[in-house]
Amino acid sequence: MEDQMKKIQIGIRFPEDVKRFIDQEAARNCSSANSEVIRAIRERMDRIGERSDADERASA
């Protein structure tokens, strides 16, 4: 349990086209919209080098 990162809940407003894309990707990957948003953000973090090794282990 202590390996899991603390999770917070936030509200985000998306443009309609972005929401459609998130929902389509969630359906295609048999996952939730929340998982797709997290996946997209983590991919961006990886590209710009903002993820630490501890972050990567916690999300695996």
XYZ file of C-alpha atoms in Angstrom:
60
model
C 0.000 0.000 0.000
C 2.835 2.437 0.751
C 4.186 1.889 -2.793
C 1.116 3.623 -4.215
C 1.272 7.348 -4.768
C -1.307 9.474 -2.982
C -4.118 10.361 -5.359
C -6.042 13.617 -5.437
C -9.250 14.453 -7.253
C -9.513 17.543 -9.454
C -12.073 18.883 -11.889
C -10.921 19.669 -15.423
C -12.900 21.196 -18.280
C -12.078 19.815 -21.744
C -13.072 21.069 -25.176
C -15.646 18.734 -26.763
C -13.192 17.359 -29.343
C -10.664 16.468 -26.644
C -13.350 14.733 -24.572
C -14.444 12.735 -27.628
C -10.841 11.693 -28.246
C -10.375 10.635 -24.607
C -13.578 8.581 -24.703
C -12.606 6.950 -28.020
C -9.161 6.025 -26.721
C -10.669 4.649 -23.514
C -13.049 2.445 -25.507
C -10.265 1.313 -27.854
C -7.992 0.405 -24.927
C -10.759 -1.043 -22.713
C -9.873 1.477 -20.024
C -11.395 4.485 -18.312
C -11.247 8.090 -19.449
C -9.275 8.815 -16.280
C -6.671 6.201 -17.242
C -6.347 7.704 -20.713
C -5.765 11.199 -19.344
C -3.123 9.886 -16.936
C -1.482 7.876 -19.729
C -1.297 10.970 -21.968
C 0.170 13.119 -19.203
C 2.721 10.459 -18.233
C 3.779 10.095 -21.890
C 4.330 13.859 -22.023
C 6.262 13.750 -18.749
C 8.500 11.035 -20.218
C 9.119 13.083 -23.376
C 10.228 16.159 -21.472
C 12.098 14.210 -18.799
C 9.934 15.148 -15.825
C 9.408 11.647 -14.409
C 11.680 10.300 -11.730
C 12.486 6.608 -11.288
C 10.235 6.516 -8.196
C 7.326 7.898 -10.238
C 7.825 5.218 -12.897
C 7.873 2.396 -10.332
C 4.719 3.682 -8.627
C 2.740 3.823 -11.868
C 3.807 0.395 -13.133
